[in-house]
Structure formats: structure tokens, C-alpha cells
Amino acid sequence: MDSRLLITLLKAEVIPAMGCTEPGAVALAAAQAGKVLNKPVDSIEIVVNANIYKNGMAVGIPGTGSTGLEIAAALGAIKQQPEQRLSVLAAVSPEELAGARQLLSEGRVRITVDDDKSNLWICALVKTGVDWSRVIIADHHTNIISIERNGEVLFSKLTDSARETVDNRQILRGDITIAGLIAAVEQIPSQELAFLLDGVEMNLAAARLGSTRQLGMGIGNVFAEMQAQGIVADDIINYAKRLTAAAADVRMSGETVPIMSSAGSGNHGITVILPVYAVAERMNCSRERLSQAIAISHLVTIYIKIHTGSLSALCGCAVAAATGASAAITWLLGEDIVKIEAAMKNVIANLTGMICDGGKVGCALKLSTAAAAAVESALLAQRQIIVPSTNGIIASTIEETIRNLGKISNPGMIETDKVILRVMLAKGEQQTAS
């Protein structure tokens, strides 16, 4: 396995994000459409697939005190800075926020759902006078596939040479094994992975903020208080839970604090990084060893997401990211591939079935659970505790187990996803009516 391709993949998938990545992706599409016109915006129409809508309904938007895709779209179109990618919502000025609020109050921002789009899909149509521009993002949060202005195609991955763009995930497709992937990471000089430590510092800063302030649901802050009072032990599992929950509190509440994402998700990035850091810190691991473990955590998570899909009814922040984290933690504890795969199976057996019902402050609860499962599964695997392959979706190999997990996600939970969205929409209509 080519280590250069792994590093390229990591640099593509591990990027800073300001706020939840689904509103961030909507803001990115609107920003690109706005930049094409380079004029004050008259109206914005956004069409998204169900999962983008679901994940953006109730999540806080940084620097606004508001939630939802509408304010994100308005800010993106006004800021017109698509080069910032998923950080397009960073540093919102009072003037930009006032302009966005005016667009919303005048009913000039509209969000609709295209039920026929099963994969990640965002179409942003921005109008100014007689001019209009349309931008489409598909499959991945930053993957712009089409840009139009007044009917003229300026860019298209379907027609341009840009369609030859490399699929960075290709290296993890096919007959790749978890053992082979981890062996490849072990061969990468640690200095070439040092950039991943920026994500550790970034997410740790969010965790420290959430541990000292009552943000979101305040789970991380309350955990810190209970540990200080001796009500909850400050052991390695609870330390991982506190850091992870605290960072999620910060992110989901809409604080203007960047998060290092993984596989297109900030919450994935939190779960991928912080439980691994917690164990590494308590074990006094070197920064070089930590960087390798973080690489394993990211890459295993991306490998799983290839099978489960970018967005689904499964909570990937728990199932996929916790499985990646558990692989990395077990590697830190001894580099035994049998135990690493055992830990991964333990997480999948434990957390599969946890649903994604959108991005919101309550995600901190799920991430806390995921962090605990990641550490517990690693510790159990160290003691030869492994879910038997006769149990449920657990197979004889970890690769087949992950493929089974993918089948649960798609096609297994497609109807579940639709029901979740219908429930959320009905609840929203009831709350609006009241």
C-alpha cells in the first residue's frame, strides 16, 4: 500500500470545520454560487437530500445564536468565500449576520428536500436581479460537481477534464484488509504524520472549553464537576467520555470554535481523536506514537464509511468513528492485530443500531457513549473478550463484519431514515403551529 496515497487521503479527509459540516456544506454551495455572481443577493433556493436536511435542522450555527440550514445558506451567499471550504462560516461579521437575518425575515431563503436523492446532495440557486447561478455538491461535503451562471456551465465534473479528479478513497476500496492498512501506517515515518497532531490540539481546545463552561447540554462540564466532587471516577474511560462530550457540547451549541473533522464530519473527528488522545495521555505515549494512532483511527473510520455511506440512519459518529478509535487505542496498548480486530468487533456489536436523528446538542450524549465503548472494547480485547462470530452481524473476519454493517446501513435502514425524517418534520410543524 502506497504511504503517499494514505497521506494524501488523510490530508483530504481531515480538515478543519467551523460548526456542523452539513450546514457548512450548504454554506459552501451558497458561497460558491454567490461568488459567481459577485453581487448582493436577492434570493436563495437550496435543495438537499433528506440526510443533509435532517442533520442541519436543529444544530447551532457559529456566531449567530440560531439553528438550521436557512441562516447557514444566507451567510454563505453573503460571505462569498468558498475557498474557506467547511470553515466558510468562520468569523461572521455583524453586518453579514444582519444581512442574513434580513434575507430570512423577508422570506428570501427557501430550503426543500429532494426525496429521490439518496446520497449527499446540495443544490444552491442564488439570484440577483435577472442573473442567477447554480452550484451542486454531491457525495462528499466539499465535492462541487457543477457551477452554472445564467445557463452557462462554468464547471462540471460530468463534462470537464475535472471528472478525472482522483478518488482519494480508492486506496481503501477493493481487497484491502484492516491488518494491511495498519501495517502500512506503521511504515510511515512519524514526522510525515505530525500534521495530524494539529487536529488533536484543535479538538482538545474545544474539549477544554466545554469542560469549563455550560454549553449545549453541558454534559462535559457536568462530568468535570462530578469528577472534581468524587462522584464519578476520573479513570481512563470517564476521561475519554468527558473530553469527547465536552467537545461535542461546544460544537453542537454553535460556538465559534473550529473542530478537526474526519470523513466529512466534525463529530466523527471528535470521536476519532479525543478517546485516542485520552488513552495516549494516561499512558504517557510520545507524540510520534500518538500521531500514528490518530492516523489509524482516521483511516479505519474512513474505511468503514466507504461501506456505510457518508450519511445514513446509522450514527456514524458512534459506530464508525468509535470503531476507528478502538482500533487505534488497542494498537496503543500493544499492536496486536488479533486484539485490534477483536476490539473493533466489540464496538460494532455494541453500537450498531444507534440511529442518527440529526445534528443537535443531544449528540454529545451519543459521542460520550461512543467514547466509552471505544475504550471499553479495547480494554476487553486486551483480556481476550471478543464477541463470537455466531452473534448477529459479527462475522469471522473484521472485513466481512464491516461489510455486514454496511448492509444494515444500506439497504437495511433506508426506510428507517425516511421515518426518522417524517417524525422530525411533523414535530417541527407542530412546534411552528404552537
CSV table of C-alpha atoms in Angstrom, one decimal:
chain,number,residue,atom,x,y,z
A,1,MET,CA,0.0,0.0,0.0
A,2,ASP,CA,1.4,3.4,-1.1
A,3,SER,CA,2.1,5.5,2.0
A,4,ARG,CA,2.0,8.7,-0.1
A,5,LEU,CA,-1.6,7.9,-1.1
A,6,LEU,CA,-2.6,7.3,2.5
A,7,ILE,CA,-1.1,10.7,3.5
A,8,THR,CA,-2.9,12.3,0.5
A,9,LEU,CA,-6.2,10.7,1.7
A,10,LEU,CA,-5.6,11.9,5.3
A,11,LYS,CA,-5.0,15.5,4.1
A,12,ALA,CA,-8.2,15.4,2.0
A,13,GLU,CA,-10.4,13.9,4.7
A,14,VAL,CA,-9.0,15.5,7.9
A,15,ILE,CA,-9.8,19.2,7.6
A,16,PRO,CA,-10.9,22.0,10.0
A,17,ALA,CA,-14.6,22.7,10.1
A,18,MET,CA,-16.5,25.6,11.7
A,19,GLY,CA,-19.8,24.3,13.0
A,20,CYS,CA,-21.7,21.3,11.9
A,21,THR,CA,-20.5,20.0,8.5
A,22,GLU,CA,-24.0,19.7,6.9
A,23,PRO,CA,-24.8,23.4,7.3
A,24,GLY,CA,-21.2,24.1,6.4
A,25,ALA,CA,-21.6,22.3,3.2
A,26,VAL,CA,-24.8,24.2,2.4
A,27,ALA,CA,-23.0,27.4,3.2
A,28,LEU,CA,-20.2,26.4,0.9
A,29,ALA,CA,-22.5,25.7,-2.0
A,30,ALA,CA,-24.2,29.1,-1.4
A,31,ALA,CA,-20.9,30.8,-1.1
A,32,GLN,CA,-19.7,29.5,-4.4
A,33,ALA,CA,-22.9,30.5,-6.1
A,34,GLY,CA,-22.8,33.9,-4.6
A,35,LYS,CA,-19.1,34.4,-5.7
A,36,VAL,CA,-20.0,33.5,-9.3
A,37,LEU,CA,-22.5,36.5,-9.3
A,38,ASN,CA,-20.3,38.7,-7.1
A,39,LYS,CA,-23.3,40.9,-6.3
A,40,PRO,CA,-25.6,41.5,-3.4
A,41,VAL,CA,-28.0,38.5,-3.1
A,42,ASP,CA,-31.8,38.8,-3.8
A,43,SER,CA,-32.8,35.2,-3.1
A,44,ILE,CA,-31.5,31.8,-2.3
A,45,GLU,CA,-33.1,28.4,-3.0
A,46,ILE,CA,-31.5,25.3,-1.6
A,47,VAL,CA,-32.4,21.7,-2.4
A,48,VAL,CA,-30.9,18.9,-0.3
A,49,ASN,CA,-31.2,15.2,0.2
A,50,ALA,CA,-33.0,14.1,3.4
A,51,ASN,CA,-29.9,13.4,5.5
A,52,ILE,CA,-28.5,16.9,4.9
A,53,TYR,CA,-31.8,18.4,6.0
A,54,LYS,CA,-32.0,16.1,9.0
A,55,ASN,CA,-28.5,16.9,10.2
A,56,GLY,CA,-29.0,20.6,9.8
A,57,MET,CA,-32.4,21.2,11.3
A,58,ALA,CA,-31.6,21.8,14.9
A,59,VAL,CA,-27.8,22.4,15.1
A,60,GLY,CA,-26.3,25.6,16.2
A,61,ILE,CA,-24.7,27.9,13.6
A,62,PRO,CA,-21.4,29.5,14.8
A,63,GLY,CA,-21.6,33.2,15.8
A,64,THR,CA,-25.4,33.5,15.1
A,65,GLY,CA,-27.3,32.2,18.1
A,66,SER,CA,-29.5,30.5,15.5
A,67,THR,CA,-30.0,27.0,14.2
A,68,GLY,CA,-30.8,25.5,10.8
A,69,LEU,CA,-29.8,25.5,7.2
A,70,GLU,CA,-31.5,28.8,6.3
A,71,ILE,CA,-29.2,31.0,8.2
A,72,ALA,CA,-26.2,29.0,7.0
A,73,ALA,CA,-27.2,29.4,3.4
A,74,ALA,CA,-27.8,33.1,3.8
A,75,LEU,CA,-24.4,33.7,5.4
A,76,GLY,CA,-22.6,31.6,2.8
A,77,ALA,CA,-24.2,33.5,-0.1
A,78,ILE,CA,-23.3,36.8,1.6
A,79,LYS,CA,-19.8,35.9,2.5
A,80,GLN,CA,-18.9,34.5,-0.9
A,81,GLN,CA,-15.7,32.8,0.3
A,82,PRO,CA,-15.9,29.2,-1.0
A,83,GLU,CA,-12.1,28.9,-0.7
A,84,GLN,CA,-12.7,28.5,3.1
A,85,ARG,CA,-14.4,25.2,2.4
A,86,LEU,CA,-16.1,23.9,5.6
A,87,SER,CA,-14.8,26.9,7.6
A,88,VAL,CA,-16.8,29.3,5.4
A,89,LEU,CA,-18.9,30.2,8.5
A,90,ALA,CA,-15.9,31.3,10.5
A,91,ALA,CA,-15.6,35.0,11.5
A,92,VAL,CA,-19.1,36.2,10.7
A,93,SER,CA,-19.3,40.0,10.9
A,94,PRO,CA,-22.2,41.8,12.5
A,95,GLU,CA,-23.0,43.3,9.1
A,96,GLU,CA,-23.0,39.8,7.4
A,97,LEU,CA,-25.3,38.4,10.2
A,98,ALA,CA,-27.7,41.4,9.9
A,99,GLY,CA,-27.9,40.9,6.1
A,100,ALA,CA,-28.5,37.1,6.5
A,101,ARG,CA,-31.3,37.8,9.1
A,102,GLN,CA,-32.9,40.3,6.7
A,103,LEU,CA,-33.0,37.7,3.9
A,104,LEU,CA,-34.6,35.3,6.3
A,105,SER,CA,-37.1,37.7,7.7
A,106,GLU,CA,-38.2,38.7,4.2
A,107,GLY,CA,-38.7,35.1,3.2
A,108,ARG,CA,-36.0,35.1,0.5
A,109,VAL,CA,-34.3,31.9,1.6
A,110,ARG,CA,-36.0,28.6,0.9
A,111,ILE,CA,-34.9,25.0,1.8
A,112,THR,CA,-36.6,22.0,0.2
A,113,VAL,CA,-35.9,18.2,0.3
A,114,ASP,CA,-35.4,16.0,-2.8
A,115,ASP,CA,-36.6,12.6,-1.6
A,116,ASP,CA,-35.2,11.0,-4.8
A,117,LYS,CA,-31.6,11.8,-3.8
A,118,SER,CA,-30.2,9.1,-1.5
A,119,ASN,CA,-26.6,10.2,-1.4
A,120,LEU,CA,-25.3,13.5,-0.1
A,121,TRP,CA,-26.8,16.2,-2.4
A,122,ILE,CA,-26.9,20.0,-2.2
A,123,CYS,CA,-28.1,22.3,-5.0
A,124,ALA,CA,-27.8,26.1,-4.3
A,125,LEU,CA,-29.6,28.5,-6.6
A,126,VAL,CA,-28.7,32.2,-5.9
A,127,LYS,CA,-30.5,35.0,-7.8
A,128,THR,CA,-29.6,38.7,-8.2
A,129,GLY,CA,-31.9,40.7,-10.5
A,130,VAL,CA,-32.1,38.8,-13.8
A,131,ASP,CA,-28.8,36.9,-13.1
A,132,TRP,CA,-28.6,33.5,-11.4
A,133,SER,CA,-26.1,30.9,-10.5
A,134,ARG,CA,-26.4,27.3,-9.5
A,135,VAL,CA,-23.9,25.1,-7.7
A,136,ILE,CA,-24.2,21.4,-6.9
A,137,ILE,CA,-22.3,19.5,-4.3
A,138,ALA,CA,-22.6,15.7,-4.3
A,139,ASP,CA,-21.3,12.6,-2.5
A,140,HIS,CA,-18.9,14.4,-0.2
A,141,HIS,CA,-19.3,17.7,1.7
A,142,THR,CA,-16.8,19.7,-0.3
A,143,ASN,CA,-17.2,17.9,-3.7
A,144,ILE,CA,-18.5,20.6,-6.0
A,145,ILE,CA,-19.6,18.9,-9.2
A,146,SER,CA,-21.3,21.7,-11.1
A,147,ILE,CA,-21.2,25.5,-11.4
A,148,GLU,CA,-23.6,27.4,-13.7
A,149,ARG,CA,-24.3,31.1,-14.4
A,150,ASN,CA,-27.3,32.1,-16.4
A,151,GLY,CA,-27.5,28.7,-18.0
A,152,GLU,CA,-23.8,28.6,-19.0
A,153,VAL,CA,-21.9,25.7,-17.5
A,154,LEU,CA,-18.7,27.1,-16.0
A,155,PHE,CA,-17.5,23.9,-14.4
A,156,SER,CA,-18.7,20.3,-14.4
A,157,LYS,CA,-17.2,17.1,-13.3
A,158,LEU,CA,-19.5,15.4,-15.7
A,159,THR,CA,-18.2,17.1,-18.8
A,160,ASP,CA,-14.8,18.8,-18.0
A,161,SER,CA,-11.4,17.2,-17.6
A,162,ALA,CA,-12.1,17.8,-13.9
A,163,ARG,CA,-14.0,14.5,-14.0
A,164,GLU,CA,-10.6,12.8,-13.9
A,165,THR,CA,-10.2,14.0,-10.4
A,166,VAL,CA,-8.6,11.3,-8.3
A,167,ASP,CA,-10.9,9.4,-5.8
A,168,ASN,CA,-8.7,9.7,-2.8
A,169,ARG,CA,-10.6,6.9,-1.1
A,170,GLN,CA,-9.8,4.5,-3.9
A,171,ILE,CA,-6.8,3.2,-2.0
A,172,LEU,CA,-9.1,1.8,0.7
A,173,ARG,CA,-11.5,0.1,-1.7
A,174,GLY,CA,-11.2,-3.4,-3.0
A,175,ASP,CA,-9.5,-6.2,-1.1
A,176,ILE,CA,-7.8,-4.0,1.5
A,177,THR,CA,-7.6,-5.6,5.0
A,178,ILE,CA,-7.5,-3.9,8.3
A,179,ALA,CA,-4.3,-5.7,9.1
A,180,GLY,CA,-2.7,-4.4,5.8
A,181,LEU,CA,-3.9,-0.9,6.5
A,182,ILE,CA,-2.5,-0.8,10.0
A,183,ALA,CA,0.8,-2.3,8.8
A,184,ALA,CA,1.0,0.4,6.1
A,185,VAL,CA,0.6,3.1,8.7
A,186,GLU,CA,3.3,1.6,10.8
A,187,GLN,CA,5.7,2.0,7.9
A,188,ILE,CA,5.0,5.8,7.6
A,189,PRO,CA,7.7,7.9,9.3
A,190,SER,CA,6.0,9.6,12.3
A,191,GLN,CA,7.2,13.1,11.1
A,192,GLU,CA,5.1,12.6,8.0
A,193,LEU,CA,2.0,12.2,10.2
A,194,ALA,CA,2.8,15.1,12.5
A,195,PHE,CA,0.2,17.3,10.8
A,196,LEU,CA,-2.5,15.1,12.4
A,197,LEU,CA,-1.5,16.5,15.8
A,198,ASP,CA,-2.9,19.8,14.8
A,199,GLY,CA,-6.3,18.1,15.0
A,200,VAL,CA,-5.5,16.8,18.4
A,201,GLU,CA,-4.8,20.3,19.7
A,202,MET,CA,-7.8,21.8,17.9
A,203,ASN,CA,-10.3,19.3,19.3
A,204,LEU,CA,-8.7,19.3,22.7
A,205,ALA,CA,-9.1,23.1,22.9
A,206,ALA,CA,-12.8,22.6,22.3
A,207,ALA,CA,-13.0,19.9,25.0
A,208,ARG,CA,-11.3,22.1,27.5
A,209,LEU,CA,-13.8,24.9,26.7
A,210,GLY,CA,-16.7,22.5,27.1
A,211,SER,CA,-15.3,21.2,30.4
A,212,THR,CA,-15.3,24.6,32.0
A,213,ARG,CA,-18.4,26.2,30.5
A,214,GLN,CA,-22.1,25.2,30.4
A,215,LEU,CA,-22.5,24.9,26.6
A,216,GLY,CA,-25.0,22.8,24.7
A,217,MET,CA,-26.4,20.2,27.1
A,218,GLY,CA,-23.4,20.9,29.3
A,219,ILE,CA,-22.5,17.2,29.6
A,220,GLY,CA,-18.7,17.7,29.6
A,221,ASN,CA,-19.0,20.4,32.2
A,222,VAL,CA,-21.1,18.3,34.5
A,223,PHE,CA,-18.8,15.4,34.1
A,224,ALA,CA,-15.9,17.6,35.1
A,225,GLU,CA,-17.8,18.8,38.2
A,226,MET,CA,-18.8,15.2,39.2
A,227,GLN,CA,-15.2,14.1,38.8
A,228,ALA,CA,-14.0,17.0,40.9
A,229,GLN,CA,-16.5,16.1,43.6
A,230,GLY,CA,-15.5,12.4,43.6
A,231,ILE,CA,-19.0,11.3,42.4
A,232,VAL,CA,-17.6,9.9,39.2
A,233,ALA,CA,-14.1,8.4,39.0
A,234,ASP,CA,-11.5,10.2,36.9
A,235,ASP,CA,-10.4,6.9,35.3
A,236,ILE,CA,-9.4,6.4,31.7
A,237,ILE,CA,-12.9,5.7,30.4
A,238,ASN,CA,-14.6,8.6,32.1
A,239,TYR,CA,-11.7,10.9,31.0
A,240,ALA,CA,-12.4,9.9,27.4
A,241,LYS,CA,-16.1,10.4,27.9
A,242,ARG,CA,-15.7,13.9,29.4
A,243,LEU,CA,-13.3,15.1,26.7
A,244,THR,CA,-15.5,13.8,23.9
A,245,ALA,CA,-18.8,15.0,25.3
A,246,ALA,CA,-17.3,18.4,26.1
A,247,ALA,CA,-16.1,19.0,22.6
A,248,ALA,CA,-19.5,17.9,21.2
A,249,ASP,CA,-21.2,20.4,23.6
A,250,VAL,CA,-19.1,23.2,22.1
A,251,ARG,CA,-19.6,22.2,18.5
A,252,MET,CA,-23.3,21.5,18.6
A,253,SER,CA,-24.1,24.7,20.6
A,254,GLY,CA,-22.7,26.8,17.7
A,255,GLU,CA,-19.7,28.2,19.4
A,256,THR,CA,-17.2,29.8,17.1
A,257,VAL,CA,-14.6,27.2,17.8
A,258,PRO,CA,-13.0,25.1,14.9
A,259,ILE,CA,-13.1,21.3,15.0
A,260,MET,CA,-10.9,19.0,13.1
A,261,SER,CA,-13.2,16.8,11.1
A,262,SER,CA,-12.8,13.2,9.8
A,263,ALA,CA,-14.5,11.6,6.8
A,264,GLY,CA,-16.6,14.8,6.3
A,265,SER,CA,-17.9,15.2,9.8
A,266,GLY,CA,-16.8,17.2,12.8
A,267,ASN,CA,-18.4,14.9,15.3
A,268,HIS,CA,-16.6,12.0,13.6
A,269,GLY,CA,-13.4,13.9,14.1
A,270,ILE,CA,-14.2,14.4,17.8
A,271,THR,CA,-14.8,10.7,18.4
A,272,VAL,CA,-11.9,9.6,16.2
A,273,ILE,CA,-9.4,11.8,18.0
A,274,LEU,CA,-10.2,12.5,21.7
A,275,PRO,CA,-10.7,9.0,23.1
A,276,VAL,CA,-7.4,8.0,21.5
A,277,TYR,CA,-5.7,11.1,23.0
A,278,ALA,CA,-7.2,10.4,26.4
A,279,VAL,CA,-5.6,6.9,26.4
A,280,ALA,CA,-2.3,8.1,25.0
A,281,GLU,CA,-2.1,10.8,27.6
A,282,ARG,CA,-2.7,8.5,30.5
A,283,MET,CA,-0.2,6.0,29.1
A,284,ASN,CA,2.4,8.8,28.6
A,285,CYS,CA,2.8,8.0,24.9
A,286,SER,CA,5.1,10.0,22.8
A,287,ARG,CA,3.7,12.5,20.2
A,288,GLU,CA,5.2,10.3,17.5
A,289,ARG,CA,3.3,7.3,18.7
A,290,LEU,CA,0.1,9.4,19.1
A,291,SER,CA,0.3,10.6,15.5
A,292,GLN,CA,0.4,7.0,14.3
A,293,ALA,CA,-2.5,6.0,16.4
A,294,ILE,CA,-4.5,9.0,15.2
A,295,ALA,CA,-3.7,8.1,11.6
A,296,ILE,CA,-5.1,4.5,12.3
A,297,SER,CA,-8.2,5.9,13.9
A,298,HIS,CA,-8.9,8.2,10.9
A,299,LEU,CA,-8.2,5.6,8.2
A,300,VAL,CA,-10.2,2.8,9.8
A,301,THR,CA,-13.1,5.2,10.2
A,302,ILE,CA,-12.9,6.3,6.5
A,303,TYR,CA,-12.7,2.6,5.5
A,304,ILE,CA,-15.9,1.9,7.4
A,305,LYS,CA,-17.6,5.0,5.9
A,306,ILE,CA,-16.9,3.7,2.4
A,307,HIS,CA,-19.2,0.8,3.4
A,308,THR,CA,-21.9,2.6,5.4
A,309,GLY,CA,-22.1,5.7,3.3
A,310,SER,CA,-21.4,9.4,4.1
A,311,LEU,CA,-24.8,9.9,5.7
A,312,SER,CA,-27.3,7.3,6.8
A,313,ALA,CA,-29.8,6.3,9.5
A,314,LEU,CA,-26.8,4.9,11.5
A,315,CYS,CA,-25.0,7.3,13.8
A,316,GLY,CA,-21.6,7.1,12.1
A,317,CYS,CA,-20.2,9.4,14.8
A,318,ALA,CA,-20.7,6.5,17.2
A,319,VAL,CA,-20.5,3.3,15.1
A,320,ALA,CA,-17.8,4.2,12.5
A,321,ALA,CA,-15.7,6.6,14.5
A,322,ALA,CA,-15.8,4.7,17.7
A,323,THR,CA,-14.7,1.6,15.8
A,324,GLY,CA,-11.8,3.5,14.4
A,325,ALA,CA,-10.9,4.9,17.8
A,326,SER,CA,-11.0,1.5,19.4
A,327,ALA,CA,-8.6,0.1,16.7
A,328,ALA,CA,-6.2,2.9,17.5
A,329,ILE,CA,-6.5,2.5,21.2
A,330,THR,CA,-5.9,-1.2,21.0
A,331,TRP,CA,-2.9,-0.5,18.8
A,332,LEU,CA,-1.5,1.8,21.5
A,333,LEU,CA,-2.0,-0.9,24.1
A,334,GLY,CA,0.1,-3.5,22.2
A,335,GLU,CA,-0.1,-3.5,18.4
A,336,ASP,CA,-1.7,-7.0,18.3
A,337,ILE,CA,-3.8,-7.2,15.2
A,338,VAL,CA,-5.9,-10.0,16.6
A,339,LYS,CA,-6.8,-7.9,19.6
A,340,ILE,CA,-7.3,-4.8,17.4
A,341,GLU,CA,-9.9,-6.7,15.3
A,342,ALA,CA,-11.5,-8.1,18.4
A,343,ALA,CA,-11.9,-4.6,19.8
A,344,MET,CA,-13.5,-3.4,16.5
A,345,LYS,CA,-16.0,-6.3,16.5
A,346,ASN,CA,-16.9,-5.4,20.1
A,347,VAL,CA,-17.8,-1.9,19.2
A,348,ILE,CA,-19.8,-2.9,16.2
A,349,ALA,CA,-21.7,-5.5,18.2
A,350,ASN,CA,-22.3,-2.8,20.9
A,351,LEU,CA,-23.3,0.3,19.0
A,352,THR,CA,-24.8,-0.9,15.7
A,353,GLY,CA,-28.4,0.3,15.7
A,354,MET,CA,-27.8,3.7,17.2
A,355,ILE,CA,-29.7,6.0,14.9
A,356,CYS,CA,-28.9,9.4,13.6
A,357,ASP,CA,-31.8,11.7,14.2
A,358,GLY,CA,-30.0,14.8,13.1
A,359,GLY,CA,-27.3,17.1,14.4
A,360,LYS,CA,-28.2,18.7,17.7
A,361,VAL,CA,-26.9,19.3,21.2
A,362,GLY,CA,-28.0,15.8,22.3
A,363,CYS,CA,-25.3,14.4,20.0
A,364,ALA,CA,-23.0,14.9,23.0
A,365,LEU,CA,-24.7,12.0,24.7
A,366,LYS,CA,-24.1,9.7,21.8
A,367,LEU,CA,-20.5,10.7,21.5
A,368,SER,CA,-19.9,10.2,25.2
A,369,THR,CA,-21.3,6.7,24.8
A,370,ALA,CA,-19.2,6.1,21.8
A,371,ALA,CA,-16.0,7.2,23.5
A,372,ALA,CA,-16.7,4.8,26.4
A,373,ALA,CA,-17.4,2.0,24.1
A,374,ALA,CA,-14.2,2.6,22.2
A,375,VAL,CA,-12.1,2.5,25.3
A,376,GLU,CA,-14.0,-0.4,27.0
A,377,SER,CA,-13.8,-2.5,23.8
A,378,ALA,CA,-10.1,-2.1,23.6
A,379,LEU,CA,-9.6,-3.0,27.3
A,380,LEU,CA,-11.8,-6.0,26.9
A,381,ALA,CA,-10.0,-7.2,23.8
A,382,GLN,CA,-6.7,-6.9,25.7
A,383,ARG,CA,-8.2,-9.5,28.1
A,384,GLN,CA,-9.4,-11.8,25.2
A,385,ILE,CA,-13.0,-10.8,25.5
A,386,ILE,CA,-14.5,-10.8,22.0
A,387,VAL,CA,-18.0,-11.1,20.6
A,388,PRO,CA,-18.3,-14.6,19.0
A,389,SER,CA,-18.8,-14.7,15.2
A,390,THR,CA,-22.0,-16.7,15.8
A,391,ASN,CA,-23.6,-13.4,17.2
A,392,GLY,CA,-25.8,-11.4,14.9
A,393,ILE,CA,-23.9,-9.5,12.2
A,394,ILE,CA,-20.5,-10.3,13.6
A,395,ALA,CA,-18.6,-12.5,11.1
A,396,SER,CA,-15.4,-14.5,11.3
A,397,THR,CA,-13.3,-11.6,9.8
A,398,ILE,CA,-13.5,-7.9,10.6
A,399,GLU,CA,-13.7,-7.1,6.9
A,400,GLU,CA,-16.9,-9.2,6.5
A,401,THR,CA,-18.3,-7.7,9.7
A,402,ILE,CA,-17.8,-4.2,8.3
A,403,ARG,CA,-19.5,-5.3,5.0
A,404,ASN,CA,-22.4,-6.6,7.1
A,405,LEU,CA,-22.6,-3.3,8.9
A,406,GLY,CA,-22.7,-1.6,5.5
A,407,LYS,CA,-25.7,-3.8,4.6
A,408,ILE,CA,-27.5,-2.8,7.8
A,409,SER,CA,-27.0,0.9,6.8
A,410,ASN,CA,-27.9,0.4,3.1
A,411,PRO,CA,-30.4,-1.0,2.2
A,412,GLY,CA,-31.3,-2.1,5.7
A,413,MET,CA,-32.1,1.3,7.2
A,414,ILE,CA,-33.2,3.3,4.3
A,415,GLU,CA,-36.9,3.2,5.3
A,416,THR,CA,-35.8,3.9,8.9
A,417,ASP,CA,-34.1,7.0,7.7
A,418,LYS,CA,-37.3,8.2,6.0
A,419,VAL,CA,-39.4,7.5,9.1
A,420,ILE,CA,-36.9,9.5,11.2
A,421,LEU,CA,-37.2,12.5,8.9
A,422,ARG,CA,-41.0,12.3,8.8
A,423,VAL,CA,-41.1,12.3,12.6
A,424,MET,CA,-38.8,15.2,12.8
A,425,LEU,CA,-40.7,17.2,10.2
A,426,ALA,CA,-44.0,16.5,11.8
A,427,LYS,CA,-42.6,17.6,15.2
A,428,GLY,CA,-41.3,20.8,13.6
A,429,GLU,CA,-44.7,21.6,12.1
A,430,GLN,CA,-46.4,21.1,15.5
A,431,GLN,CA,-43.9,23.4,17.2
A,432,THR,CA,-44.4,26.0,14.5
A,433,ALA,CA,-48.1,25.8,14.8
A,434,SER,CA,-48.0,26.2,18.6
